[in-house]
CSV table of C-alpha atoms in Angstrom, one decimal:
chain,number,residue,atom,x,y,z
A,1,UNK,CA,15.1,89.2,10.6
A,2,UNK,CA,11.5,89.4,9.6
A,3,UNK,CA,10.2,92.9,9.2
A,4,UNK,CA,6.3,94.0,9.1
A,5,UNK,CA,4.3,92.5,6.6
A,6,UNK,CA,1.1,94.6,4.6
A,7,UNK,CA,-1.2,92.9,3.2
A,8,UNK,CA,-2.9,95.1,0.0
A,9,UNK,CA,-6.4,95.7,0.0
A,10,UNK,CA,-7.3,96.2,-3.7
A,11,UNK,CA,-8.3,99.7,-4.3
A,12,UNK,CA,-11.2,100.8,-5.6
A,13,UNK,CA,-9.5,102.6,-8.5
A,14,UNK,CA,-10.0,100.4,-11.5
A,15,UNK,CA,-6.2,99.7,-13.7
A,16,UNK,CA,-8.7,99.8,-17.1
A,17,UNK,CA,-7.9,102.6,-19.5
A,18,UNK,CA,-9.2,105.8,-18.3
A,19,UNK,CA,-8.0,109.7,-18.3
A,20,UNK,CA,-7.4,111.9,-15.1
A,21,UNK,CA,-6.3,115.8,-15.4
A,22,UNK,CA,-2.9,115.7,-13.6
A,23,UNK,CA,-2.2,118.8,-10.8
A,24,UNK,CA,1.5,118.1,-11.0
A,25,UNK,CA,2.3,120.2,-8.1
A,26,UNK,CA,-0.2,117.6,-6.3
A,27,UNK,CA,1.1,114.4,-7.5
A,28,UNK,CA,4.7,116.0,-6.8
A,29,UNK,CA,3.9,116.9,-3.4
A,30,UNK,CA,1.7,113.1,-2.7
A,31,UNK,CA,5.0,111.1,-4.4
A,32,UNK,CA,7.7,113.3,-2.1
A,33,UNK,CA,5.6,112.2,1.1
A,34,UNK,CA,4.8,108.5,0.1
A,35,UNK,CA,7.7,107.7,-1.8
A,36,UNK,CA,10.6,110.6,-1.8
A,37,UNK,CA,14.2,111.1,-3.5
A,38,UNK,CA,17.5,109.8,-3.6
A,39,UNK,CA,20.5,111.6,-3.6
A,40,UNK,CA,24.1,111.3,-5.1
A,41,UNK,CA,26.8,109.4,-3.0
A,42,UNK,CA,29.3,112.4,-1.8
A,43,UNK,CA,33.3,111.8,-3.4
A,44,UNK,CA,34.4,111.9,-0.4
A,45,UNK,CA,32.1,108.5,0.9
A,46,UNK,CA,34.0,107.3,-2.6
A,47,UNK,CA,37.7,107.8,-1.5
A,48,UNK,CA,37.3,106.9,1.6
A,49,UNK,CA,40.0,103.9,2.1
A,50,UNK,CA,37.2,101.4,3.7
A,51,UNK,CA,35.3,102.2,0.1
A,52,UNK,CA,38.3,101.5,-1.7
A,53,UNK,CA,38.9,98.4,0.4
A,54,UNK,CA,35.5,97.2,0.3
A,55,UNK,CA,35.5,98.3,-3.8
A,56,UNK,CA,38.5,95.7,-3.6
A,57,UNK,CA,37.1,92.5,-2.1
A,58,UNK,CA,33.9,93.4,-3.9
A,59,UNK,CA,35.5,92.3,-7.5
A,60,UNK,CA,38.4,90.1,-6.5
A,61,UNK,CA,38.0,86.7,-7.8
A,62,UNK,CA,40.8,85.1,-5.9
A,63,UNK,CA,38.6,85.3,-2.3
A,64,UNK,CA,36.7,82.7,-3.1
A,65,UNK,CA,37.3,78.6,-1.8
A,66,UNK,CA,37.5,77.7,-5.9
A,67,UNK,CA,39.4,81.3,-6.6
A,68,UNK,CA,36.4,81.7,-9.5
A,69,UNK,CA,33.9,83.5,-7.5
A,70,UNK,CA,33.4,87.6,-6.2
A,71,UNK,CA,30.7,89.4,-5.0
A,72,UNK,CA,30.5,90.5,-8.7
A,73,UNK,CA,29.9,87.1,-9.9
A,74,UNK,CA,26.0,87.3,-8.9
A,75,UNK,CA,25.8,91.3,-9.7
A,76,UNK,CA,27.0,92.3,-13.1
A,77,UNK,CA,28.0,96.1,-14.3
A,78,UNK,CA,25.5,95.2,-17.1
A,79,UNK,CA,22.6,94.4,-15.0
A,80,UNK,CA,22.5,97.2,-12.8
A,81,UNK,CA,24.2,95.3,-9.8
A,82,UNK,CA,21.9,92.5,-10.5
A,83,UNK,CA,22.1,89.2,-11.8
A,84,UNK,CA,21.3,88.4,-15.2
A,85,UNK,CA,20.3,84.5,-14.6
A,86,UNK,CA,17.3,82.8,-13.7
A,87,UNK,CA,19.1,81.6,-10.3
A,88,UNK,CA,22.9,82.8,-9.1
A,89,UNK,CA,25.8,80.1,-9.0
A,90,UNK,CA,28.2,80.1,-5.8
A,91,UNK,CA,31.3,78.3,-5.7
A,92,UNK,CA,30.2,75.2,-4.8
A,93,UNK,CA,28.1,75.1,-7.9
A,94,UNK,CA,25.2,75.4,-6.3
A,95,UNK,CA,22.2,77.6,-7.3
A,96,UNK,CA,20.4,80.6,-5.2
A,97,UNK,CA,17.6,82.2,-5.6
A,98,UNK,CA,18.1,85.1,-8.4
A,99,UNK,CA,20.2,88.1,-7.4
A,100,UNK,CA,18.6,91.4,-6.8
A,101,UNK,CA,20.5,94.4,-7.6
A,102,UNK,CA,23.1,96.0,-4.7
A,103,UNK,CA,22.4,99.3,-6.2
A,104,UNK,CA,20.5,101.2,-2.6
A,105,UNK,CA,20.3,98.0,-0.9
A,106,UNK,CA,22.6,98.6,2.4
A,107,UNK,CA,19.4,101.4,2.5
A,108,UNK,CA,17.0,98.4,3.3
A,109,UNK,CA,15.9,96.9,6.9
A,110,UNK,CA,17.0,93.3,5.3
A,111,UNK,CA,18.9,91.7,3.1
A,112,UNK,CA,17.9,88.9,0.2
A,113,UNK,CA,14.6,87.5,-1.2
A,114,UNK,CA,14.2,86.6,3.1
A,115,UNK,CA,15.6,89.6,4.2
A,116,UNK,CA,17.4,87.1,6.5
A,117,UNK,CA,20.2,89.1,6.8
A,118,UNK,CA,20.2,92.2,8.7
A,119,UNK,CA,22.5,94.3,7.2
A,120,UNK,CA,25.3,94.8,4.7
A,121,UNK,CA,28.1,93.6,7.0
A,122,UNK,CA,26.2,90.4,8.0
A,123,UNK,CA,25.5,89.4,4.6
A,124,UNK,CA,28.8,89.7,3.6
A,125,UNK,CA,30.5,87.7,6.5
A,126,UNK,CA,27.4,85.3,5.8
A,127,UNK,CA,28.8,84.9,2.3
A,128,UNK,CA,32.1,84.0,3.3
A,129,UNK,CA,30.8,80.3,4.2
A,130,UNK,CA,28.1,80.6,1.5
A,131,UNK,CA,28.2,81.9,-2.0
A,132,UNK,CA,32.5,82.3,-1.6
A,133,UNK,CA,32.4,78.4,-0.4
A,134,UNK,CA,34.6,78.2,2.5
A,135,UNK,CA,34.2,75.9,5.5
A,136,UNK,CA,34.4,78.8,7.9
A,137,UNK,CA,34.6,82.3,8.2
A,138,UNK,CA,38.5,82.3,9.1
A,139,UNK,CA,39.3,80.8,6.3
A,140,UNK,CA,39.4,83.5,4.1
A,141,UNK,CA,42.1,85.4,6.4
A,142,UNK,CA,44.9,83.5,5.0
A,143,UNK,CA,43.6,84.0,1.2
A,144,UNK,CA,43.3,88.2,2.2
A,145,UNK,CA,47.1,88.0,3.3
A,146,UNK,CA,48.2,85.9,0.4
A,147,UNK,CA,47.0,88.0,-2.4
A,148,UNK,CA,48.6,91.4,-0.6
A,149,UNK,CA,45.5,93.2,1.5
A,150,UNK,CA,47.0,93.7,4.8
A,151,UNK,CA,48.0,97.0,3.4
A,152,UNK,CA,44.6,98.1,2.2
A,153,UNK,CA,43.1,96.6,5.6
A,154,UNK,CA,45.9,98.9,7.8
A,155,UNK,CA,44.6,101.9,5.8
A,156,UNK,CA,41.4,101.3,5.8
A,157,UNK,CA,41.3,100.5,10.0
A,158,UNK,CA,44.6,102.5,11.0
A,159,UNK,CA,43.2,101.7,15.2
A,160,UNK,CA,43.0,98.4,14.6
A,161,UNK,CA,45.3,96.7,16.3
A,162,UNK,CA,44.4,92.9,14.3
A,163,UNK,CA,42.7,94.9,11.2
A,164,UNK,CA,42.5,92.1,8.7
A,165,UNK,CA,39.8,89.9,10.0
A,166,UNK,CA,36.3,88.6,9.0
A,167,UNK,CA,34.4,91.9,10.8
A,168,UNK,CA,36.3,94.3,9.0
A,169,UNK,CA,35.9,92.5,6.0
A,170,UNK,CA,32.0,92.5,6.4
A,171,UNK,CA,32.5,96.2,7.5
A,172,UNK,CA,34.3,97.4,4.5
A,173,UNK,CA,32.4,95.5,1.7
A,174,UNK,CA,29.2,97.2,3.7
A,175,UNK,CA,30.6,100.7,3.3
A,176,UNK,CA,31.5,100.4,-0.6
A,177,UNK,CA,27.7,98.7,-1.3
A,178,UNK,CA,26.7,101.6,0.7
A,179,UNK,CA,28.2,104.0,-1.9
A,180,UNK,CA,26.7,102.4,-5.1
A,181,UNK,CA,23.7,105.3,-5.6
A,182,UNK,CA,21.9,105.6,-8.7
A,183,UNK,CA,19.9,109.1,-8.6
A,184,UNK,CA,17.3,109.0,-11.7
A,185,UNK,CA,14.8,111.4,-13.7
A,186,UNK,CA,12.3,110.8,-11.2
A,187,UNK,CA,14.3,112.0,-8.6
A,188,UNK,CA,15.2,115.4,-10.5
A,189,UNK,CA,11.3,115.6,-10.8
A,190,UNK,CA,10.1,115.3,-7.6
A,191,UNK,CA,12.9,118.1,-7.0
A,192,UNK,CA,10.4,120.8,-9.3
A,193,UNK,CA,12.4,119.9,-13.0
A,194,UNK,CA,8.8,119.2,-14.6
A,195,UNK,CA,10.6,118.2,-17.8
A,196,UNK,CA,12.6,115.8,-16.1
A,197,UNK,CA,9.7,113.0,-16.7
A,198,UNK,CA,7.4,112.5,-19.8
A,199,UNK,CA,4.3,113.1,-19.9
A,200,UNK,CA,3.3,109.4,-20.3
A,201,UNK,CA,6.4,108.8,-17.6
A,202,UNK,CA,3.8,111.4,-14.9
A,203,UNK,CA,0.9,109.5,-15.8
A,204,UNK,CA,2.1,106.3,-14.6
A,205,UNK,CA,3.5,108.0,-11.7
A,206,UNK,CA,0.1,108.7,-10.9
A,207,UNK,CA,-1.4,105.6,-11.7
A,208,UNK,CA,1.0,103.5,-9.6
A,209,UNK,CA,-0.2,105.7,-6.7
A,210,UNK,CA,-3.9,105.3,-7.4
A,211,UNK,CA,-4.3,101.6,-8.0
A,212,UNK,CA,-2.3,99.9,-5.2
A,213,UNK,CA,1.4,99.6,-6.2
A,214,UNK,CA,2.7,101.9,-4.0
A,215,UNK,CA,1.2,100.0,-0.6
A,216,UNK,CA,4.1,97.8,-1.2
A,217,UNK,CA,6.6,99.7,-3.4
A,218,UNK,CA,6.9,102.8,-1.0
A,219,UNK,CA,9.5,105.2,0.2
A,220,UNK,CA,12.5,106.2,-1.4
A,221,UNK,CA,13.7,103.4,-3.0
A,222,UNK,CA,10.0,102.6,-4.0
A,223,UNK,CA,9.9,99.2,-2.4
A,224,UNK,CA,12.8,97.2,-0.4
A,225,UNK,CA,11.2,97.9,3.0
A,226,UNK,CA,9.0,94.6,3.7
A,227,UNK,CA,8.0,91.1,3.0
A,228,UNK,CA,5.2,90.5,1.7
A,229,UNK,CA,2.9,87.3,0.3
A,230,UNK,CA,3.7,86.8,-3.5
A,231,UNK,CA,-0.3,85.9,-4.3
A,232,UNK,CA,-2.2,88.2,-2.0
A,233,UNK,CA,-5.2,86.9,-5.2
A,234,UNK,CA,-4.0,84.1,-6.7
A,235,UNK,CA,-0.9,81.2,-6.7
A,236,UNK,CA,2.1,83.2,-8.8
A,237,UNK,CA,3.3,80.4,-10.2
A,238,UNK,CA,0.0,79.8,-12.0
A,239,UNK,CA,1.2,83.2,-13.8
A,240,UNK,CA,4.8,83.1,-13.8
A,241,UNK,CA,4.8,79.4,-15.3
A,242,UNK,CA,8.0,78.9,-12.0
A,243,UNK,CA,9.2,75.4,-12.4
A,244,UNK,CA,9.6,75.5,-8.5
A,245,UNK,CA,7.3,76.7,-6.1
A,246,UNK,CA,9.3,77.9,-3.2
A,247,UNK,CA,7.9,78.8,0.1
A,248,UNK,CA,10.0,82.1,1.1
A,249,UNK,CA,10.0,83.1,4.3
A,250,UNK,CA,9.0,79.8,5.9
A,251,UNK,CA,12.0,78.1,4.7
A,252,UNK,CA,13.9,80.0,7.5
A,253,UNK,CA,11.1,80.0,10.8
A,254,UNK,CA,9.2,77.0,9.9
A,255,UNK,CA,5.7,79.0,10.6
A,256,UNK,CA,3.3,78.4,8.0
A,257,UNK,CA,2.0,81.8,8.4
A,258,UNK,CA,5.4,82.6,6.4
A,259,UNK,CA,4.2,80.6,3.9
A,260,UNK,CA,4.8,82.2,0.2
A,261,UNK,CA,6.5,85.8,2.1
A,262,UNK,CA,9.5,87.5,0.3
A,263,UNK,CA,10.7,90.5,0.7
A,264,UNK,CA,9.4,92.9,-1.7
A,265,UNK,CA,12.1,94.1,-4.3
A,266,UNK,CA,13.5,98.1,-4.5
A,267,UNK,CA,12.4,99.3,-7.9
A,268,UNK,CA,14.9,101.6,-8.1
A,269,UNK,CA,16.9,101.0,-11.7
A,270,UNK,CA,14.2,97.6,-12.2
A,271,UNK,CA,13.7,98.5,-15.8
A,272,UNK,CA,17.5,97.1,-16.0
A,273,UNK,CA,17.6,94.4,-13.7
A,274,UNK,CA,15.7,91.6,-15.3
A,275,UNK,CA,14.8,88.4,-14.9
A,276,UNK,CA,12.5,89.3,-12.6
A,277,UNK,CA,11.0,88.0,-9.0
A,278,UNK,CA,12.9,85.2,-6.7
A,279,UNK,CA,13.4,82.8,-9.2
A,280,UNK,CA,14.3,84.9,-12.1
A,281,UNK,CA,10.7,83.0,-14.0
A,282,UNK,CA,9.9,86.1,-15.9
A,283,UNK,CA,12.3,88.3,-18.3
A,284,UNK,CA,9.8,90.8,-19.2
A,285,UNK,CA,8.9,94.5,-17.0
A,286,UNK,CA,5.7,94.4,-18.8
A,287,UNK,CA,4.2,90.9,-18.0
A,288,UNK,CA,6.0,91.5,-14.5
A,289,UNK,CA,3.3,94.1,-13.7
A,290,UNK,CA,1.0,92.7,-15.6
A,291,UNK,CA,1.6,89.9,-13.3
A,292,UNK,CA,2.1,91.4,-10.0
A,293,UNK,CA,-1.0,93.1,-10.5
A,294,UNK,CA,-2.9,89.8,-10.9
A,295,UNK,CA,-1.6,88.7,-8.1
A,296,UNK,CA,-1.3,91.1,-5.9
A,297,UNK,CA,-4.5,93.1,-6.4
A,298,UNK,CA,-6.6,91.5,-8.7
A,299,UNK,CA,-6.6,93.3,-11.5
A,300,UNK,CA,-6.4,92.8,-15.0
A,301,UNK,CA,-4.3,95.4,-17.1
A,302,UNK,CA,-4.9,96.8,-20.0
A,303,UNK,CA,-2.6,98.0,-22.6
A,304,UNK,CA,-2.4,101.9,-21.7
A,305,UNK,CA,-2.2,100.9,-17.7
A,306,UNK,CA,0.8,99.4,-18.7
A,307,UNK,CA,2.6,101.6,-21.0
A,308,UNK,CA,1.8,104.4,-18.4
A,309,UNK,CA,3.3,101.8,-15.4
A,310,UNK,CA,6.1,100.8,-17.6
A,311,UNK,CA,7.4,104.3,-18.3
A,312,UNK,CA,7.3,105.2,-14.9
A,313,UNK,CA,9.7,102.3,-13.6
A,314,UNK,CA,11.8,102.8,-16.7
A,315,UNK,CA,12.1,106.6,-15.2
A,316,UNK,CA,13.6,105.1,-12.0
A,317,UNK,CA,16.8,103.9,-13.7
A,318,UNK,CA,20.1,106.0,-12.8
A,319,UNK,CA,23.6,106.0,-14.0
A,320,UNK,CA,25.7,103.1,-13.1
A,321,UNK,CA,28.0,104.6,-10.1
A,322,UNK,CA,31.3,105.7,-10.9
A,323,UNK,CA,33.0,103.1,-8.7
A,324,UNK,CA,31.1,100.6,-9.9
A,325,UNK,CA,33.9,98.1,-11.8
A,326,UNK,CA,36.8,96.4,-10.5
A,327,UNK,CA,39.9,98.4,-9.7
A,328,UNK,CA,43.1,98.4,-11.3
A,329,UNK,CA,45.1,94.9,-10.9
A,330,UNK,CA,42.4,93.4,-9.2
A,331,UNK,CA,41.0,90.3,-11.3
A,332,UNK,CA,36.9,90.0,-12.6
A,333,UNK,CA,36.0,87.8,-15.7
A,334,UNK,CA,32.1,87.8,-15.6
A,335,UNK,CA,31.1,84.0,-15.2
A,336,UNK,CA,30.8,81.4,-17.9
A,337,UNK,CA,28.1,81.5,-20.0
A,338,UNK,CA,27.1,85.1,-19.4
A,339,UNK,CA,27.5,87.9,-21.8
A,340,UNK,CA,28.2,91.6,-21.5
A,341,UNK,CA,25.9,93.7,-23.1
């Protein structure tokens, strides 16, 4: 699914140090119509048995062709839903582009660096034969029966005559991803709490709305909505130092129009979710915007621009949702090699 692509004009607005007198009611009333809040997931979107279900599968090891392998396996508790490696492992061993965070993502038009899946169910059925390793979608129905979640299935789709099966698996993992909301300071500011952000947290707020950033990173979950070139300016591997240059979008259509094209991340909770871009080639927030404003705009930033920029997306980090770990009885290790905070 390839959704509409911008391409930034560089703004006028110089990112070199410089002052502004803020109006916050202004900025306030600008970010709500550009950008906007998030809200909290209701408890009853939480205990609702396709959640639970989904909450479940989400964390179980065992559904996997190796029996080493969940959805959690490529987005940790300790990286904000994200994956803490360069590039994610499935269980054939091989490696994927880096994980992005599935904190707010059901909210986005498309799923993945590609956005080549359209939504939360397809990915997850799309997973069965990829990062869970089987040969084909069915396979996993036996593996659901042996390890006991007929039951869960029955109570999650009482009307469904055949309820375990691959579409209400996609359906239910879908629902629970859909649940996993991270409401932040930002949000409780653009609500009228003026001491919900610092000052220096405001005036990069402001700044990322002057200079360019927000032509990309827009709407609620400031970014997530489009694909976009990665090196509007200049090539980003010449600033990430990427020991691969991958082509993005035109690995899937073949057009090399698509050339370079990924989707654009969310930035919700970003300050956590490092290593950064498709191939995880930068561990730093700060030389991430440094960089993406190279890139993307051509600018060069100097050190108050990024403190200012910085604070901001440190201000869109939220609490990690409640129902965010595996459940009782259900077994998670994290995966070899990586470390909980």
């Amino acid at each position: 699914m390839k959704m509409s692509a911008l391409v930034v004009a560089v703004t006028a607005t110089s990112l070199a140090s410089g002052a502004w007198a803020l109006d916050y009611d202004e900025l306030r009333d600008r970010a709500n119509r550009v950008m906007g809040s998030v809200q909290a997931t209701p408890e009853e979107d939480i205990e609702n048995p396709i959640a639970k279900l989904g909450q479940a599968l989400f964390w179980d090891m065992r559904l996997s062709s190796n029996g080493e392998v969940a959805c959690a396996s490529c987005h940790f508790q300790e990286n904000w839903g994200s994956d803490s490696r360069e590039r994610s492992i499935n269980a054939r061993g091989g490696r994927t582009m880096q994980s992005q965070t599935v904190f707010h993502s059901m909210e986005t038009p498309g799923l993945r660096w590609l956005a080549d899946r359209e939504s939360g169910a397809a990915q997850a059925m799309g997973s069965i034969t990829g990062s869970m390793g089987f040969d084909q979608r069915s396979d996993i129905l036996p593996v659901l029966k042996e390890h006991g979640y007929e039951e869960l299935f029955q109570e999650a789709f009482p009307n469904d005559p055949e309820p375990v099966s691959v579409e209400n698996y996609g359906q239910a993992l879908e629902f629970y991803q859909a649940t996993l909301r991270t409401p932040a300071p930002f949000d409780a500011w653009l609500e009228g709490d003026d001491d919900a952000l610092s000052e220096l947290e405001v005036k990069g707020l402001d700044r990322f709305m002057n200079v360019g950033c927000v032509g990309c990173h827009s709407g609620n979950l400031v970014g997530g909505t489009m694909l976009q070139r990665f090196g509007v300016m200049e090539n980003y591997w010449e600033h990430t130092g990427s020991p691969e240059i991958m082509s993005g979008l035109m690995t899937v259509t073949g057009e090399e129009r698509d050339r370079f094209f990924f989707r654009v991340p969310l930035l919700r909770n970003v300050a956590k979710t490092g290593p950064y871009f498709h191939d995880g080639s930068v561990d730093n927030l700060r030389r991430a915007t440094a960089i993406m404003a190279r890139v993307q705009l051509g600018q060069d930033l100097d050190s108050e621009a990024l403190d200012e920029l910085v604070a901001f997306q440190e201000a869109l980090t939220g609490e990690i949702p409640v129902n965010f770990h595996a459940p009782e009885g259900v077994p998670f290790e994290l995966p070899e090699g990586v470390k909980a905070d």
